[in-house]
Short mmCIF file of C-alpha atoms in Angstrom, two decimals:
data_model
loop_
_atom_site.label_atom_id
_atom_site.label_comp_id
_atom_site.label_asym_id
_atom_site.label_seq_id
_atom_site.Cartn_x
_atom_site.Cartn_y
_atom_site.Cartn_z
CA MET P 1 138.54 84.60 102.08
CA GLY P 2 142.19 85.17 102.82
CA TRP P 3 144.24 85.85 105.90
CA PHE P 4 147.67 87.45 105.74
CA LEU P 5 150.40 88.20 108.22
CA VAL P 6 150.71 91.96 108.55
CA GLY P 7 153.22 93.38 111.02
CA GLY P 8 153.51 89.97 112.61
CA ALA P 9 149.80 89.67 113.45
CA ALA P 10 147.11 87.80 111.59
CA ARG P 11 144.84 90.26 109.85
CA CYS P 12 141.81 89.79 107.64
CA ALA P 13 142.58 91.08 104.12
CA SER P 14 139.19 92.75 103.92
CA ALA P 15 140.18 94.88 106.94
CA VAL P 16 142.64 96.87 104.82
CA ASP P 17 141.16 100.31 104.28
CA PHE P 18 142.32 102.27 101.24
CA VAL P 19 142.12 105.73 102.78
CA LYS P 20 143.52 104.77 106.17
CA ASP P 21 146.09 102.12 105.22
CA VAL P 22 147.02 102.30 101.52
CA LYS P 23 146.75 105.98 100.60
CA PRO P 24 149.44 107.16 103.11
CA ILE P 25 151.92 104.55 101.85
CA LEU P 26 151.52 105.64 98.23
CA GLU P 27 151.44 109.39 98.91
CA GLN P 28 154.49 109.36 101.19
CA ASN P 29 156.65 106.94 99.20
CA CYS P 30 155.60 106.95 95.55
CA LEU P 31 153.79 110.12 94.48
CA SER P 32 156.84 112.42 94.48
CA CYS P 33 157.91 110.65 91.25
CA HIS P 34 154.64 109.11 90.06
CA ALA P 35 152.00 111.84 90.04
CA GLY P 36 150.23 113.13 86.96
CA GLU P 37 150.16 112.07 83.32
CA ASP P 38 153.38 113.98 82.66
CA SER P 39 155.41 112.38 85.44
CA ASP P 40 159.02 111.71 84.41
CA SER P 41 158.68 107.99 85.08
CA GLY P 42 155.67 107.60 82.77
CA TYR P 43 153.72 105.91 85.57
CA ASP P 44 150.93 107.81 87.30
CA LEU P 45 149.73 106.58 90.69
CA SER P 46 147.54 109.55 91.50
CA THR P 47 144.19 108.27 90.22
CA LYS P 48 142.31 104.98 90.08
CA LYS P 49 141.98 105.27 86.29
CA ALA P 50 145.73 105.64 85.79
CA VAL P 51 146.54 102.68 88.03
CA PHE P 52 143.94 100.27 86.69
CA ASP P 53 143.47 101.40 83.07
CA SER P 54 145.66 99.61 80.52
CA GLU P 55 145.32 102.52 78.06
CA TYR P 56 148.22 104.16 79.87
CA ASN P 57 150.52 101.17 80.59
CA GLU P 58 150.17 97.61 81.74
CA PRO P 59 147.80 97.81 84.73
CA MET P 60 149.86 98.33 87.85
CA VAL P 61 147.20 96.59 89.92
CA VAL P 62 145.28 93.44 89.00
CA ALA P 63 142.52 93.17 91.57
CA GLY P 64 142.74 89.88 93.49
CA ASP P 65 146.19 88.95 92.17
CA PRO P 66 149.15 90.64 93.93
CA ASP P 67 151.74 88.60 92.05
CA ALA P 68 150.41 89.96 88.73
CA SER P 69 150.45 93.54 90.04
CA SER P 70 153.64 95.50 89.37
CA LEU P 71 152.76 97.91 92.19
CA TYR P 72 153.31 95.03 94.62
CA THR P 73 156.02 93.04 92.84
CA THR P 74 158.33 96.06 92.46
CA MET P 75 157.89 96.90 96.16
CA ALA P 76 158.65 93.29 97.09
CA ALA P 77 161.71 93.01 94.80
CA ASP P 78 165.12 92.27 96.32
CA ALA P 79 166.89 95.25 97.87
CA ASP P 80 169.63 95.14 95.20
CA SER P 81 167.23 94.64 92.28
CA ASP P 82 166.99 97.25 89.52
CA GLU P 83 163.19 96.79 89.67
CA LEU P 84 162.92 97.80 93.33
CA MET P 85 160.42 100.61 94.05
CA PRO P 86 161.05 102.99 95.62
CA PRO P 87 164.70 102.56 94.51
CA ALA P 88 167.38 102.41 97.18
CA ASP P 89 168.45 106.03 96.66
CA ALA P 90 164.84 107.17 97.18
CA GLY P 91 164.19 105.39 100.45
CA GLY P 92 163.52 101.82 99.27
CA PRO P 93 162.82 99.15 100.12
CA LEU P 94 159.71 99.92 102.14
CA ASP P 95 159.25 98.28 105.52
CA LYS P 96 157.65 94.83 105.55
CA LYS P 97 154.42 96.09 107.11
CA SER P 98 153.82 98.52 104.23
CA ILE P 99 154.57 95.90 101.58
CA ASP P 100 152.28 93.37 103.25
CA THR P 101 149.52 95.99 103.47
CA ILE P 102 149.69 96.59 99.71
CA ARG P 103 149.58 92.86 99.07
CA ALA P 104 146.60 92.39 101.37
CA TRP P 105 144.74 95.29 99.76
CA ILE P 106 145.23 93.89 96.23
CA ALA P 107 144.33 90.36 97.29
CA ALA P 108 141.08 91.64 98.81
CA GLY P 109 140.03 93.23 95.54
CA ALA P 110 141.95 96.51 95.59
CA ARG P 111 139.00 98.74 96.41
CA TRP P 112 139.82 102.38 95.47
CA PRO P 113 136.96 104.85 96.06
CA ALA P 114 136.31 106.79 92.86
CA SER P 115 136.45 110.09 94.73
CA GLU P 116 140.03 109.53 95.95
CA THR P 117 142.84 111.33 94.07
CA LEU P 118 146.31 111.05 95.57
CA HIS P 119 148.85 113.84 96.09
CA PRO P 120 152.52 113.74 97.17
CA ARG P 121 153.12 114.45 100.84
CA ALA P 122 156.09 114.33 103.17
CA LYS P 123 156.70 111.43 105.48
CA PRO P 124 156.33 112.14 109.19
CA ARG P 125 159.80 112.62 110.58
CA ASP P 126 160.88 109.99 113.06
CA ARG P 127 164.30 110.80 114.41
CA SER P 128 164.40 107.50 116.28
CA TYR P 129 165.68 106.01 113.01
CA THR P 130 168.91 107.96 113.37
CA PRO P 131 171.45 107.99 116.19
CA ASP P 132 171.40 111.79 115.80
CA ASN P 133 168.67 112.14 118.43
CA ARG P 134 167.99 113.45 121.92
CA ASP P 135 170.32 110.91 123.52
CA LEU P 136 173.17 112.17 121.35
CA LEU P 137 172.42 115.78 122.30
CA GLU P 138 172.60 114.83 125.97
CA GLN P 139 175.94 113.05 125.47
CA ILE P 140 177.44 116.04 123.67
CA HIS P 141 176.00 118.39 126.28
CA ALA P 142 177.68 116.42 129.08
CA LYS P 143 181.01 116.76 127.24
CA ILE P 144 180.47 120.51 126.78
CA VAL P 145 179.66 120.95 130.47
CA GLU P 146 182.88 119.18 131.47
CA GLN P 147 184.93 121.22 129.01
CA SER P 148 183.33 124.47 130.22
CA LYS P 149 184.50 123.68 133.76
CA ARG P 150 188.07 123.40 132.51
CA ASP P 151 187.70 126.60 130.47
CA ALA P 152 186.06 128.59 133.31
CA SER P 153 189.29 129.92 134.78
CA ALA P 154 190.79 130.88 131.43
CA LYS P 155 190.97 134.50 130.33
CA ILE P 156 188.28 135.53 127.81
CA ALA P 157 190.44 136.02 124.77
CA GLY P 158 190.84 134.84 121.22
CA TYR P 159 192.19 131.36 120.68
CA GLU P 160 193.04 128.74 118.10
CA GLU P 161 191.28 125.37 118.03
CA LYS P 162 192.59 122.21 116.36
CA ILE P 163 189.86 119.92 115.01
CA PRO P 164 190.77 116.59 116.64
CA ARG P 165 189.89 114.31 113.72
CA THR P 166 191.63 116.31 111.02
CA GLY P 167 194.29 118.43 112.73
CA VAL P 168 193.02 121.50 110.89
CA VAL P 169 193.36 124.69 112.97
CA PHE P 170 190.90 127.59 112.96
CA GLU P 171 191.01 130.90 114.83
CA MET P 172 188.30 132.37 117.06
CA LYS P 173 188.12 136.04 118.06
CA ALA P 174 186.65 137.17 121.40
CA ILE P 175 183.71 139.51 120.80
CA PRO P 176 182.86 141.72 123.81
CA GLY P 177 179.25 142.00 124.89
CA GLY P 178 177.45 145.31 124.50
CA GLU P 179 174.53 147.26 123.07
CA PHE P 180 174.22 148.54 119.51
CA SER P 181 171.72 150.01 117.06
CA MET P 182 170.77 147.12 114.79
CA GLY P 183 169.61 147.92 111.26
CA SER P 184 170.21 150.93 109.06
CA PRO P 185 168.98 154.52 109.47
CA PRO P 186 166.49 155.92 106.90
CA THR P 187 169.27 158.18 105.56
CA GLU P 188 171.62 155.34 104.58
CA VAL P 189 172.25 155.14 100.82
CA SER P 190 170.78 151.99 99.16
CA ARG P 191 168.90 151.08 102.32
CA HIS P 192 166.07 148.50 102.09
CA ASP P 193 162.82 148.56 104.05
CA ASN P 194 163.67 145.26 105.77
CA GLU P 195 166.63 146.91 107.56
CA GLY P 196 164.61 148.80 110.13
CA PRO P 197 163.38 150.69 111.98
CA GLN P 198 166.58 150.41 113.96
CA ALA P 199 166.39 148.71 117.36
CA LYS P 200 168.56 148.77 120.45
CA VAL P 201 169.92 145.25 120.86
CA THR P 202 172.08 143.88 123.66
CA ILE P 203 174.50 141.10 122.84
CA SER P 204 176.21 138.79 125.34
CA PRO P 205 179.93 138.03 124.93
CA PHE P 206 180.85 135.32 122.43
CA TRP P 207 183.62 134.13 120.16
CA MET P 208 183.39 134.25 116.37
CA GLY P 209 185.46 132.62 113.65
CA ALA P 210 188.05 135.10 112.42
CA ARG P 211 187.51 133.74 108.91
CA GLU P 212 184.82 131.97 106.96
CA VAL P 213 184.89 128.15 107.28
CA THR P 214 187.21 126.79 104.61
CA TRP P 215 187.15 123.64 102.55
CA ASP P 216 190.08 122.41 104.73
CA GLU P 217 187.73 122.47 107.72
CA TYR P 218 184.46 121.47 106.03
CA GLU P 219 185.36 118.91 103.37
CA PRO P 220 186.31 116.11 105.83
CA PHE P 221 182.78 116.47 107.24
CA MET P 222 181.16 116.64 103.79
CA VAL P 223 183.08 113.91 101.95
CA THR P 224 183.58 110.50 103.60
CA THR P 225 183.66 106.90 102.47
CA VAL P 226 180.75 106.10 104.76
CA GLU P 227 177.49 104.95 103.17
CA ARG P 228 174.69 107.17 104.47
CA ARG P 229 170.93 107.39 104.41
CA LYS P 230 169.41 110.48 102.83
CA ASN P 231 169.05 112.00 106.31
CA GLY P 232 172.81 111.67 106.79
CA ALA P 233 172.78 108.79 109.28
CA ARG P 234 175.50 106.26 108.57
CA LYS P 235 174.00 102.91 107.54
CA ASP P 236 176.52 100.88 109.51
CA TYR P 237 176.13 102.80 112.77
CA ASP P 238 176.87 100.59 115.75
CA PRO P 239 176.85 102.19 119.22
CA GLN P 240 179.35 99.58 120.37
CA ARG P 241 181.92 100.56 117.73
CA HIS P 242 181.15 104.16 116.87
CA THR P 243 181.52 107.40 118.82
CA MET P 244 179.20 110.36 119.33
CA VAL P 245 181.01 112.10 116.47
CA ASP P 246 180.05 109.22 114.16
CA ALA P 247 176.42 109.56 115.27
CA VAL P 248 176.09 113.13 113.96
CA SER P 249 174.28 113.27 110.62
CA ALA P 250 176.56 114.29 107.76
CA PRO P 251 176.11 115.01 104.06
CA THR P 252 175.52 112.34 101.49
CA ALA P 253 178.06 112.35 98.67
CA PRO P 254 177.87 115.47 96.49
CA TYR P 255 176.70 114.89 92.94
CA MET P 256 179.27 117.26 91.45
CA GLU P 257 182.57 118.96 92.31
CA MET P 258 181.48 121.59 94.82
CA SER P 259 184.26 124.18 94.50
CA PHE P 260 183.33 124.62 90.81
CA GLY P 261 187.00 125.04 89.97
CA MET P 262 187.40 128.17 92.10
CA GLY P 263 189.98 126.65 94.48
CA GLN P 264 189.95 124.48 97.60
CA SER P 265 192.70 124.73 100.25
CA GLY P 266 192.34 128.09 101.99
CA TYR P 267 189.15 128.96 100.14
CA PRO P 268 185.70 129.23 101.73
CA ALA P 269 183.40 126.21 101.70
CA ILE P 270 180.25 127.01 99.73
CA SER P 271 176.85 125.82 98.51
CA MET P 272 175.80 124.02 101.68
CA THR P 273 172.27 124.25 103.09
CA GLN P 274 171.75 125.86 106.48
CA HIS P 275 170.98 122.33 107.77
CA ALA P 276 174.41 121.17 106.57
CA ALA P 277 176.11 124.13 108.24
CA ASN P 278 174.21 123.41 111.46
CA LYS P 279 175.29 119.79 111.40
CA TYR P 280 178.92 120.80 110.79
CA CYS P 281 178.67 122.88 113.99
CA GLN P 282 177.34 119.84 115.87
CA TRP P 283 180.08 117.60 114.42
CA LEU P 284 182.70 120.15 115.46
CA SER P 285 181.21 120.47 118.96
CA ALA P 286 181.08 116.69 119.47
CA GLN P 287 184.84 116.57 118.86
CA THR P 288 185.99 119.64 120.77
CA GLY P 289 183.53 119.72 123.69
CA ARG P 290 182.82 123.40 122.95
CA PHE P 291 179.41 124.57 121.72
CA TYR P 292 179.77 125.88 118.18
CA ARG P 293 176.79 127.10 116.15
CA LEU P 294 175.81 129.61 113.50
CA PRO P 295 175.56 133.26 114.62
CA THR P 296 172.17 134.81 115.08
CA GLU P 297 171.37 137.72 112.78
CA ALA P 298 171.92 140.10 115.70
CA GLU P 299 175.28 138.58 116.61
CA TRP P 300 176.39 138.66 112.98
CA GLU P 301 175.57 142.36 112.47
CA TYR P 302 177.02 143.32 115.87
CA ALA P 303 180.29 141.57 115.02
CA CYS P 304 180.35 142.99 111.48
CA ARG P 305 179.92 146.56 112.72
CA ALA P 306 182.63 146.11 115.39
CA GLY P 307 181.46 149.28 117.11
CA SER P 308 180.81 151.28 113.92
CA ARG P 309 177.52 152.99 112.98
CA SER P 310 178.32 153.53 109.30
CA ALA P 311 177.16 151.60 106.25
CA TYR P 312 180.34 149.49 106.33
CA SER P 313 182.57 148.70 109.30
CA PHE P 314 185.22 151.06 107.87
CA GLY P 315 182.89 153.99 107.05
CA ASP P 316 180.33 155.01 104.44
CA ASP P 317 182.57 155.29 101.36
CA PRO P 318 182.17 152.26 99.03
CA ALA P 319 185.33 153.39 97.22
CA LYS P 320 187.28 151.81 100.13
CA LEU P 321 185.45 148.51 99.87
CA SER P 322 188.20 146.86 97.79
CA GLU P 323 190.50 147.12 100.81
CA TYR P 324 188.13 144.99 102.91
CA GLY P 325 186.19 142.66 100.66
CA TRP P 326 185.65 140.77 97.43
CA PHE P 327 182.61 141.74 95.39
CA TYR P 328 181.51 141.87 91.77
CA ASP P 329 183.82 144.71 90.71
CA ASN P 330 187.06 143.13 92.01
CA SER P 331 186.42 139.38 92.41
CA GLY P 332 186.89 138.25 88.81
CA GLU P 333 183.57 136.38 89.23
CA ARG P 334 184.96 133.89 91.79
CA TYR P 335 185.61 133.56 95.50
CA HIS P 336 189.07 134.13 97.00
CA LYS P 337 191.16 132.74 99.84
CA VAL P 338 189.80 133.78 103.22
CA GLY P 339 191.58 136.54 105.13
CA ALA P 340 193.26 138.13 102.12
CA LYS P 341 191.75 141.58 102.75
CA LYS P 342 191.87 143.90 105.78
CA PRO P 343 189.93 142.73 108.88
CA ASN P 344 187.41 144.90 110.70
CA ALA P 345 188.24 146.52 114.06
CA TRP P 346 187.59 143.26 115.93
CA GLY P 347 189.90 141.19 113.69
CA LEU P 348 187.19 139.53 111.58
CA TYR P 349 188.00 139.02 107.90
CA ASP P 350 185.60 139.02 104.94
CA MET P 351 182.54 140.23 106.85
CA HIS P 352 181.91 142.30 103.73
CA GLY P 353 181.85 140.04 100.67
CA ASN P 354 183.75 136.96 99.46
CA VAL P 355 180.85 134.65 100.41
CA MET P 356 177.48 135.51 101.89
CA GLU P 357 177.09 133.86 105.29
CA TRP P 358 174.35 131.79 106.92
CA THR P 359 172.85 132.92 110.19
CA ALA P 360 170.75 130.74 112.48
CA ASP P 361 167.54 132.79 112.15
CA GLN P 362 164.36 132.51 110.16
CA TYR P 363 164.35 135.39 107.67
CA LEU P 364 161.46 137.68 108.63
CA PRO P 365 160.76 140.88 106.65
CA ASP P 366 159.27 142.39 109.82
CA TYR P 367 162.20 141.32 112.03
CA PHE P 368 162.58 144.77 113.58
CA GLU P 369 158.92 145.01 114.54
CA ARG P 370 159.28 141.70 116.36
CA VAL P 371 162.44 142.86 118.12
CA ASN P 372 160.26 145.76 119.28
CA LYS P 373 162.90 148.48 119.60
CA SER P 374 164.80 146.76 122.40
CA ALA P 375 165.94 143.19 122.90
CA ALA P 376 168.62 141.01 124.45
CA ASP P 377 170.23 138.31 122.30
CA PRO P 378 167.27 138.02 119.88
CA PHE P 379 166.95 134.77 117.92
CA MET P 380 164.12 134.18 115.46
CA ARG P 381 163.87 130.42 115.77
CA PRO P 382 163.03 128.94 112.35
CA ARG P 383 159.59 127.40 111.90
CA THR P 384 159.72 126.86 108.14
CA LEU P 385 162.48 125.65 105.83
CA TYR P 386 162.39 128.84 103.76
CA PRO P 387 163.41 131.59 103.95
CA ARG P 388 166.33 131.66 106.38
CA ALA P 389 168.53 134.68 106.93
CA VAL P 390 171.88 135.28 105.21
CA ARG P 391 174.20 138.26 105.64
CA GLY P 392 177.29 139.96 104.31
CA GLY P 393 177.02 139.85 100.52
CA GLY P 394 179.25 137.75 98.27
CA TRP P 395 181.70 137.87 95.40
CA ASP P 396 178.86 138.21 92.88
CA ASP P 397 177.18 141.17 94.65
CA ASP P 398 177.32 144.91 94.14
CA PRO P 399 178.71 147.09 96.97
CA GLU P 400 175.31 147.99 98.43
CA ASN P 401 174.67 144.33 99.26
CA LEU P 402 177.86 144.20 101.34
CA ARG P 403 176.63 146.80 103.83
CA SER P 404 176.54 145.77 107.51
CA ALA P 405 172.72 145.97 107.65
CA PHE P 406 171.96 144.21 104.36
CA ARG P 407 169.87 141.08 104.87
CA LYS P 408 168.29 138.50 102.61
CA GLY P 409 166.26 135.27 102.80
CA SER P 410 167.17 131.88 101.33
CA ASP P 411 165.24 130.62 98.30
CA PRO P 412 164.42 127.11 96.97
CA ILE P 413 165.72 128.26 93.57
CA TRP P 414 169.20 127.89 95.06
CA LYS P 415 168.71 124.14 94.40
CA GLN P 416 167.58 124.54 90.80
CA GLN P 417 170.40 122.39 89.33
CA ASP P 418 169.88 119.53 91.78
CA PRO P 419 168.67 116.58 89.65
CA GLN P 420 167.49 114.50 92.61
CA LEU P 421 163.86 113.90 93.61
CA PRO P 422 163.36 114.94 96.28
CA LYS P 423 166.21 117.44 96.14
CA SER P 424 169.15 117.00 98.50
CA ILE P 425 168.86 118.33 102.03
CA TRP P 426 172.61 119.08 102.03
CA TYR P 427 173.40 121.23 98.98
CA HIS P 428 172.40 124.58 97.45
CA THR P 429 174.32 123.97 94.25
CA ASP P 430 173.18 127.23 92.67
CA ALA P 431 174.37 129.32 95.64
CA GLN P 432 178.07 129.31 94.82
CA TRP P 433 178.48 132.53 96.78
CA LEU P 434 177.11 131.15 100.07
CA GLY P 435 179.18 129.94 103.05
CA PHE P 436 179.28 130.44 106.82
CA ARG P 437 181.39 131.03 109.90
CA VAL P 438 180.93 129.64 113.42
CA VAL P 439 180.38 131.30 116.78
CA ARG P 440 180.69 130.03 120.34
CA PRO P 441 178.62 131.71 123.09
CA GLN P 442 180.35 132.24 126.40
CA ARG P 443 177.40 130.80 128.33
CA THR P 444 177.02 127.02 128.41
CA PRO P 445 173.77 126.12 126.60
CA THR P 446 170.97 123.79 127.67
CA VAL P 447 170.19 120.65 125.69
CA ASP P 448 167.06 122.35 124.32
CA GLU P 449 169.10 125.32 123.11
CA MET P 450 171.55 123.03 121.35
CA ASP P 451 168.62 121.25 119.71
CA ALA P 452 167.09 124.57 118.59
CA PHE P 453 170.27 125.58 116.75
CA TRP P 454 171.51 122.26 115.38
CA ASN P 455 168.17 120.69 114.43
CA SER P 456 166.10 123.65 113.28
CA ALA P 457 165.51 121.93 109.93
CA SER P 458 165.56 118.27 110.99
CA ASP P 459 161.78 117.99 111.32
CA LEU P 460 161.09 119.97 108.12
CA ILE P 461 163.31 118.36 105.51
CA LYS P 462 162.19 115.41 103.39
#
């Protein structure tokens, strides 16, 4: 009979239950790479036969002998060992309690009920492991409240903002509040069913980026020398040394050159996930004390139309589209510097084409039924990771996809080239026509509203 220290408390080895204690550890940490006879690693942890039967490989578990069981010895390997499982870039090493549980289970005879087959599943999200949590939101909110008091007496007008950490300047245009008919009429050429029936929507005043976010603005957020966890938290975070800006989650290093040779300074940043764009907005807000976020679908279309009711902000004739945007016929199969074409009536460039733009909303095919013909500042808060709404069309699209009412949902296939398992939460490498621009609502948000926009994917990604 053996007794082992598990989580700091003496625990009888026989008390380890496979279904309750062991199965979650394996399914959440190992099965994404080790499931099925055809798994890339060559090791299958999904069935008792595969784990214990030497016909496949050396048995990964030798009942009663943890030190002869590779399942345990690879988990217990040094953090810098090549044998460590899961490897460091996949979340290893496991916590001591999990490793001790596996050891205790093997030592007690490694009972595995014959009926139990394992399947990969996501780990429960615990944001307490990152400084990017509720406390951080409250700190940033306090800064925004103080800044809003200083801004209260200022005239509502466009302005330029310098990003404190980089000195890069971007321009914001004041967008007046108002009511508009969202969606396209049944008579519009190339209209899709998901663009209506049209609804009367009221929009509160806000500011919107005059141009799409460029690499000059985004790359200092995306590329740093800081070592980060997969969730973007810096590994060396120390609240005594680091600021609230340092606490915001940021991308892990990209696995390839992300402009794909199309140009960097002055060109739109591309291929980021909506989560990455949201976190850029939080990073920007933490520095400036002003609440920046992605536009809602309604805000985006309202700003794109700029008071127009036609298919494009300049009218219905696609023959004029080359004056206002980059698309398949004139782009040369690449993006172009932002602001090179004519702006719309409210001074916004590239609302038609160049890169498609993220919005903050869940993509819903029945959006207009939910808006119910009349709404004020509608926002379809995301509940699932896919699909999320994008607008505007890009350099690889035909003219009909650049219409003001055109809408589309994101797709996991946009990560097809990503070689990582699980795939990165920061990059849509196959969406080289996808970027974003920021907005700033006039009204100061609550902490919960900030959380809804900046962390809409934080509990869903793995």
